[in-house]
mmCIF file of C-alpha atoms in Angstrom:
data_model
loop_
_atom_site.group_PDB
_atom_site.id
_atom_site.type_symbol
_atom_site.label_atom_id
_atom_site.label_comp_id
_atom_site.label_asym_id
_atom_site.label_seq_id
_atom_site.Cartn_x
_atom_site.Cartn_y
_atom_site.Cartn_z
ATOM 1 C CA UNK K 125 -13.790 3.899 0.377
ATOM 2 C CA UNK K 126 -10.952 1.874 1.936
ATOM 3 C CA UNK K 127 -11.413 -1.609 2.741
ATOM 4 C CA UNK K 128 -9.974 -3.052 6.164
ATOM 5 C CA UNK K 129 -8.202 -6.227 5.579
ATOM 6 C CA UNK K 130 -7.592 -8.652 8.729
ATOM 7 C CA UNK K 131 -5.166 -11.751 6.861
ATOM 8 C CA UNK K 132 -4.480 -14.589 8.740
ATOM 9 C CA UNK K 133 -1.656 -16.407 6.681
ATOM 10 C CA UNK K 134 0.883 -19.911 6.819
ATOM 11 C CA UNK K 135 3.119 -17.838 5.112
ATOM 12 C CA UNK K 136 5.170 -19.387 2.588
ATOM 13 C CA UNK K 137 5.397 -18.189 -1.331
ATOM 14 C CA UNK K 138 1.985 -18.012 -2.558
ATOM 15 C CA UNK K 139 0.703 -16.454 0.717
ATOM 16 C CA UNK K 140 4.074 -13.912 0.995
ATOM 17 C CA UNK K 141 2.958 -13.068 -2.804
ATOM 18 C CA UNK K 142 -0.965 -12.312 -1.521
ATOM 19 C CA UNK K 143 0.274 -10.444 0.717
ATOM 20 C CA UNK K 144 2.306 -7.808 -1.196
ATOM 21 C CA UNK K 145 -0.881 -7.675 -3.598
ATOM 22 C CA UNK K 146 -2.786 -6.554 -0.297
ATOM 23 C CA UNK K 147 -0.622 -3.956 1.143
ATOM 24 C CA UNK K 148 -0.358 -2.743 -3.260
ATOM 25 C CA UNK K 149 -3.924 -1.713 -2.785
ATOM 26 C CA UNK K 150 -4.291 2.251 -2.468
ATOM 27 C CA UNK K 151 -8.004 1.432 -1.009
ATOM 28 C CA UNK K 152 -7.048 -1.405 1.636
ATOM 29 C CA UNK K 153 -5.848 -0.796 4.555
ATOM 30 C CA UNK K 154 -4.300 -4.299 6.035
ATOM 31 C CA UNK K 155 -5.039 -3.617 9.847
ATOM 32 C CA UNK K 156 -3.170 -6.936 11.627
ATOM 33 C CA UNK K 157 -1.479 -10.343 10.404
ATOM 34 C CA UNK K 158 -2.241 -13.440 12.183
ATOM 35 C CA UNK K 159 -0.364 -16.437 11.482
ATOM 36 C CA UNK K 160 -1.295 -20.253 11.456
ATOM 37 C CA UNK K 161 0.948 -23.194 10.852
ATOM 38 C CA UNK K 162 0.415 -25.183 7.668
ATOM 39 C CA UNK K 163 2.836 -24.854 4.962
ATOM 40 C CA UNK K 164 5.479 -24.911 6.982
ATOM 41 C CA UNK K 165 6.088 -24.796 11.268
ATOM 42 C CA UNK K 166 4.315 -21.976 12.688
ATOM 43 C CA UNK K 167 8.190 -20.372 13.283
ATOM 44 C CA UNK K 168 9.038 -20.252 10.145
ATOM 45 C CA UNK K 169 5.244 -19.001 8.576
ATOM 46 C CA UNK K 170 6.100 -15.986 11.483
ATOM 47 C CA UNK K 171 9.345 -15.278 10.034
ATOM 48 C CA UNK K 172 8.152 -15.371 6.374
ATOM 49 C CA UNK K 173 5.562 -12.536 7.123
ATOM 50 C CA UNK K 174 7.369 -10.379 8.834
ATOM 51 C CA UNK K 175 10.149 -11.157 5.919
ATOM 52 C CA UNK K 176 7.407 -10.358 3.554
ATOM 53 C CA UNK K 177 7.054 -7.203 5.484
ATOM 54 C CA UNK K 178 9.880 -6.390 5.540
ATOM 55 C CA UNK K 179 10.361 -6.173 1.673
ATOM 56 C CA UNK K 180 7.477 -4.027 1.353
ATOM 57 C CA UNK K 181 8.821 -1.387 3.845
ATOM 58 C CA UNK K 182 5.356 -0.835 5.758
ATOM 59 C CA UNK K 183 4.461 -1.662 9.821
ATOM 60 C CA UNK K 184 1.734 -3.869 10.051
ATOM 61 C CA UNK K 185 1.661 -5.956 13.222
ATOM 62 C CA UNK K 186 2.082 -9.578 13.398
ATOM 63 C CA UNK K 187 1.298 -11.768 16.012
ATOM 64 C CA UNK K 188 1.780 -15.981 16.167
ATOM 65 C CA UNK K 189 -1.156 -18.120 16.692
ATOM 66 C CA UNK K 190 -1.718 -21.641 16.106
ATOM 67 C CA UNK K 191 0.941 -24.144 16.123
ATOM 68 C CA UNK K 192 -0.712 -27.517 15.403
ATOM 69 C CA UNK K 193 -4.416 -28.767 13.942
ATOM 70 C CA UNK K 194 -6.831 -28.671 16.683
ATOM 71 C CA UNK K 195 -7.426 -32.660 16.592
ATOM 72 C CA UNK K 196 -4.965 -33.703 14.300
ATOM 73 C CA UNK K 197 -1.181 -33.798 13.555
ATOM 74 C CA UNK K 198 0.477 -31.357 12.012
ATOM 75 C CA UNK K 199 1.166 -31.567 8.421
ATOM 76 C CA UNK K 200 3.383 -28.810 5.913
ATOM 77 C CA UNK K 201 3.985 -28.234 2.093
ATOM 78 C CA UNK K 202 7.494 -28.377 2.861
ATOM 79 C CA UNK K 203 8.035 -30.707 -0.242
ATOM 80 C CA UNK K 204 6.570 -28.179 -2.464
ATOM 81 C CA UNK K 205 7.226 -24.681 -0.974
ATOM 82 C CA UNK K 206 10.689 -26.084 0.505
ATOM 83 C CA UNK K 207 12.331 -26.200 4.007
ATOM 84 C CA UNK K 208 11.855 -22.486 4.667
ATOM 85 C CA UNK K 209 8.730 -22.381 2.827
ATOM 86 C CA UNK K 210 10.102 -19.853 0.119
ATOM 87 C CA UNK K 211 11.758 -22.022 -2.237
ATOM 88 C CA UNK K 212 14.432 -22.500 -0.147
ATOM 89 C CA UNK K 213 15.861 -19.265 -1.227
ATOM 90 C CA UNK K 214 18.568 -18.954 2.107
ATOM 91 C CA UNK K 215 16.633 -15.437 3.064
ATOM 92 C CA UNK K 216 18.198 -14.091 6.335
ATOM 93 C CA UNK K 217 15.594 -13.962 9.467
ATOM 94 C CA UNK K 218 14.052 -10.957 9.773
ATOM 95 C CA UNK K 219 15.208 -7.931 12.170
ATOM 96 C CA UNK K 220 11.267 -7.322 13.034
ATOM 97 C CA UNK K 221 9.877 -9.143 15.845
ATOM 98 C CA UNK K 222 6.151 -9.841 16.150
ATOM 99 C CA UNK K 223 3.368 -8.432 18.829
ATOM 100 C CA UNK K 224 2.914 -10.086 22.088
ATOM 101 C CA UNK K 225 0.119 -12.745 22.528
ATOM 102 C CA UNK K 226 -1.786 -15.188 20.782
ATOM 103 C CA UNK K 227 -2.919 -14.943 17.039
ATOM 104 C CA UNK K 228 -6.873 -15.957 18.147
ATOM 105 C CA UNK K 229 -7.160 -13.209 21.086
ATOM 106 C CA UNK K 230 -5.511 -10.917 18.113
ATOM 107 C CA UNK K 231 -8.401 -11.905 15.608
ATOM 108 C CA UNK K 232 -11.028 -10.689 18.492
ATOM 109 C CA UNK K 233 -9.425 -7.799 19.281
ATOM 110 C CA UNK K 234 -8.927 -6.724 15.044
ATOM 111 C CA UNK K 235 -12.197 -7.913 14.269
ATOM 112 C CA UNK K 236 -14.096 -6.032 17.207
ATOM 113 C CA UNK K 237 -11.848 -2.907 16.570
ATOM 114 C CA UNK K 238 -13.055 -3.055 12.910
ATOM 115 C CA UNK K 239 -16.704 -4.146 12.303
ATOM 116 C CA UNK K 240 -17.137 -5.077 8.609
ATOM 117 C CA UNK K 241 -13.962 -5.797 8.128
ATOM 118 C CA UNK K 242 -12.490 -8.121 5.378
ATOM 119 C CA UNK K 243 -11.443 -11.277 6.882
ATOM 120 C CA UNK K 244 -9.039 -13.124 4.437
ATOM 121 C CA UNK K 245 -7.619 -16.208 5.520
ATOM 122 C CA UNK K 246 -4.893 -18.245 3.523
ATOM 123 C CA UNK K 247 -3.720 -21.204 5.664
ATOM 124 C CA UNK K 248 -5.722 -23.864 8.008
ATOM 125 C CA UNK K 249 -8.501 -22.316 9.534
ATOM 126 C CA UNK K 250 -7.096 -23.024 13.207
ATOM 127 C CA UNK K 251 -6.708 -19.536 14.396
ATOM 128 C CA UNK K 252 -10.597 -18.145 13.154
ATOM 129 C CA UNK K 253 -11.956 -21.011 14.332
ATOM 130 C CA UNK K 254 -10.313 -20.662 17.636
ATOM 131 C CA UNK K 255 -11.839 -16.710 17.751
ATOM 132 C CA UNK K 256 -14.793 -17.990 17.190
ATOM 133 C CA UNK K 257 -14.977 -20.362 19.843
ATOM 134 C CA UNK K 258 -13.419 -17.958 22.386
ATOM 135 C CA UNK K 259 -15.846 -14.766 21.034
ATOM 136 C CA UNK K 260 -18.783 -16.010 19.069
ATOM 137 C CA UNK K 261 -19.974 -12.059 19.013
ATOM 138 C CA UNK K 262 -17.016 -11.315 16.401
ATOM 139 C CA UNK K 263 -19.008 -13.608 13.550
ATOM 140 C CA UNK K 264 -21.405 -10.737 13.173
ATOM 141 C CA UNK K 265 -18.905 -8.058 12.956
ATOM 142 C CA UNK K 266 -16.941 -9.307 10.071
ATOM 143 C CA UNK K 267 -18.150 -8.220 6.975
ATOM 144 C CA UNK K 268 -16.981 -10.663 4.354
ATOM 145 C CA UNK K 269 -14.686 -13.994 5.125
ATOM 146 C CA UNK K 270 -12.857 -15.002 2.363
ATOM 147 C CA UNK K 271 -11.320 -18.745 2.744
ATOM 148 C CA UNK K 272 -8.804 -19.579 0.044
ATOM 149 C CA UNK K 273 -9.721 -23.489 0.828
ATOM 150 C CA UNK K 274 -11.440 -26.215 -0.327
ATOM 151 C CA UNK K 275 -11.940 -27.756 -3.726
ATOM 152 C CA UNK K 276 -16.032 -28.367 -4.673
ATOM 153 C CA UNK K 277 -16.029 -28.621 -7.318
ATOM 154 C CA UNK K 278 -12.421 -29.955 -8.771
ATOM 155 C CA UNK K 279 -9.733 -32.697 -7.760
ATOM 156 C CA UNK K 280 -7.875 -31.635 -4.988
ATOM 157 C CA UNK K 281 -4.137 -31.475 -4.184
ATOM 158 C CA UNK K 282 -3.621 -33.342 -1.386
ATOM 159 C CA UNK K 283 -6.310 -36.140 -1.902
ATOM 160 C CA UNK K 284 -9.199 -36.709 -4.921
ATOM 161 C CA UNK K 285 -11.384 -34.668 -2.415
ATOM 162 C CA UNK K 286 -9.589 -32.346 -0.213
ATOM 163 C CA UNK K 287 -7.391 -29.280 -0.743
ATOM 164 C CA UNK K 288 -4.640 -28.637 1.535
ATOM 165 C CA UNK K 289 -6.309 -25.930 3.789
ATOM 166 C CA UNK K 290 -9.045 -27.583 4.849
ATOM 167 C CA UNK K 291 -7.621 -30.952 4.666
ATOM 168 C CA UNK K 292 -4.127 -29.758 7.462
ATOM 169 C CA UNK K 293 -7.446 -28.690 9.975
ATOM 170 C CA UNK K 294 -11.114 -30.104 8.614
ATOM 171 C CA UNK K 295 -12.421 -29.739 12.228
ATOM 172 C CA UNK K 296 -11.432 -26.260 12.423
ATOM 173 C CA UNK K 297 -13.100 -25.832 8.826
ATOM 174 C CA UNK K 298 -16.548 -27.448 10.411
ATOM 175 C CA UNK K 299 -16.657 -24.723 13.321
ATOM 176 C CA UNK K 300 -15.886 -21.461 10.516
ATOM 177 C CA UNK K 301 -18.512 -23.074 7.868
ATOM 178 C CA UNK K 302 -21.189 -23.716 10.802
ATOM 179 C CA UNK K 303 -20.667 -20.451 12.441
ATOM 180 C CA UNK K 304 -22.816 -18.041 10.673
ATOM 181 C CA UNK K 305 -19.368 -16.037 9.038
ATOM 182 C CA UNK K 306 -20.513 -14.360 5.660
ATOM 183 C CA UNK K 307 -17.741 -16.985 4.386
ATOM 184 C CA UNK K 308 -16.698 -16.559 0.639
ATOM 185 C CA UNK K 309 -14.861 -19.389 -0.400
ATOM 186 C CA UNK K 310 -11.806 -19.127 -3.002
ATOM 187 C CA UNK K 311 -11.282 -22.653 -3.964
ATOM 188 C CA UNK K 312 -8.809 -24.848 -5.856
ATOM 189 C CA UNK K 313 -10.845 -24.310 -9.058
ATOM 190 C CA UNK K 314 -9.368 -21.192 -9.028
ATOM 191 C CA UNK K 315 -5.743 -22.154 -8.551
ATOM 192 C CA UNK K 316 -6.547 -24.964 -11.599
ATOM 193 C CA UNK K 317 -8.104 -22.898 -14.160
ATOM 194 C CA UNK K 318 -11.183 -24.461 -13.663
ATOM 195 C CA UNK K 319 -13.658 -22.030 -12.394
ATOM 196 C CA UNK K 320 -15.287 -21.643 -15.812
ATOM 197 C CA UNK K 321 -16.301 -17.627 -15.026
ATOM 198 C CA UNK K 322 -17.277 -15.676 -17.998
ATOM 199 C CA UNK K 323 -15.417 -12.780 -18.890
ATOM 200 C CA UNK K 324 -17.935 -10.602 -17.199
ATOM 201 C CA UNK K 325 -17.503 -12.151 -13.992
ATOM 202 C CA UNK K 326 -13.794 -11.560 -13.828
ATOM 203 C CA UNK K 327 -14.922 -8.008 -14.467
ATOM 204 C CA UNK K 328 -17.482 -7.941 -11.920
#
């Protein structure tokens, strides 16, 4: 049975990565790409996905959403993931350009296009929770949200609490945890080591 797969992304090296591991899939099918500033400016996450695209050879469409927090400033990973957000790696742009309109009104239109869709998200949560808002119907279409975000149960890595992408856009984290989404979240623990699953949860 193939899985449809809705990513919204701040593309830089660990997201590109995810990405690739999607589209490797033989029973996903990755219907749109939305992308969300965090790591880096929201140009430059647009340019790494269609980049990322790009090196995979496949035609998924891309559109731009969110350029800033909804409250607060606008903060990146530049000093880990570099300028460019790919290790500084001097990557040309890419010769793909992506679909008209904004990244939100794309989410509504994917998600109502595809009911039980996988929603994966891998940046700030400023372009779901921005759906939301604008189409509260699409929260019972989506089948499974999976947030790589937050850290529980674990130190973070921005501040002893907070992980990076919830901590970029915590108010836009409030309206996707409050909103009734079948959320799954895929915290820092994971990225540490320190989930503590058995071996027959990996399995499972």
């Amino acid at each position: 049975m193939v899985r449809t797969f809705i990513i919204d992304t701040d593309t830089a090296s660990d997201d590109a990565v995810a990405i690739l591991m999607a589209l490797q899939y033989p029973d996903v099918e990755v219907a749109g790409i939305t992308v969300v500033h965090g790591n880096v400016p929201l140009h430059q996450c647009l340019a790494n996905a269609l980049f990322t695209l790009e090196v995979a050879g496949v035609d998924v469409p891309v559109w731009a959403g969110a350029d800033r927090p909804l409250l607060r400033p606008a903060s990146t990973a530049q000093a880990f993931h570099g300028v460019d957000g790919l290790g500084d790696a001097g990557y040309g742009p890419p010769s793909r350009t992506p679909e008209a309109g904004h990244g939100a009104d794309a989410l509504i239109d994917l998600v109502r296009a595809n009911p039980g869709c996988t929603l994966v998200t891998l940046g700030p949560l400023t372009n779901v929770a921005l759906a939301i808002s604008r189409a509260p119907d699409i929260v019972d279409r989506v089948g499974r949200c999976v947030v790589m975000g937050g850290a529980a149960n674990t130190v973070g890595n921005v501040t002893p609490a907070a992980e990076f992408n919830i901590w970029v856009d915590p108010d836009a984290a409030a309206i996707v945890f409050r909103s009734g989404l079948s959320v799954e979240m895929v915290g820092w623990e994971l990225c540490r080591g320190d989930a503590g699953l058995s071996q027959d949860e990996y399995e499972a």
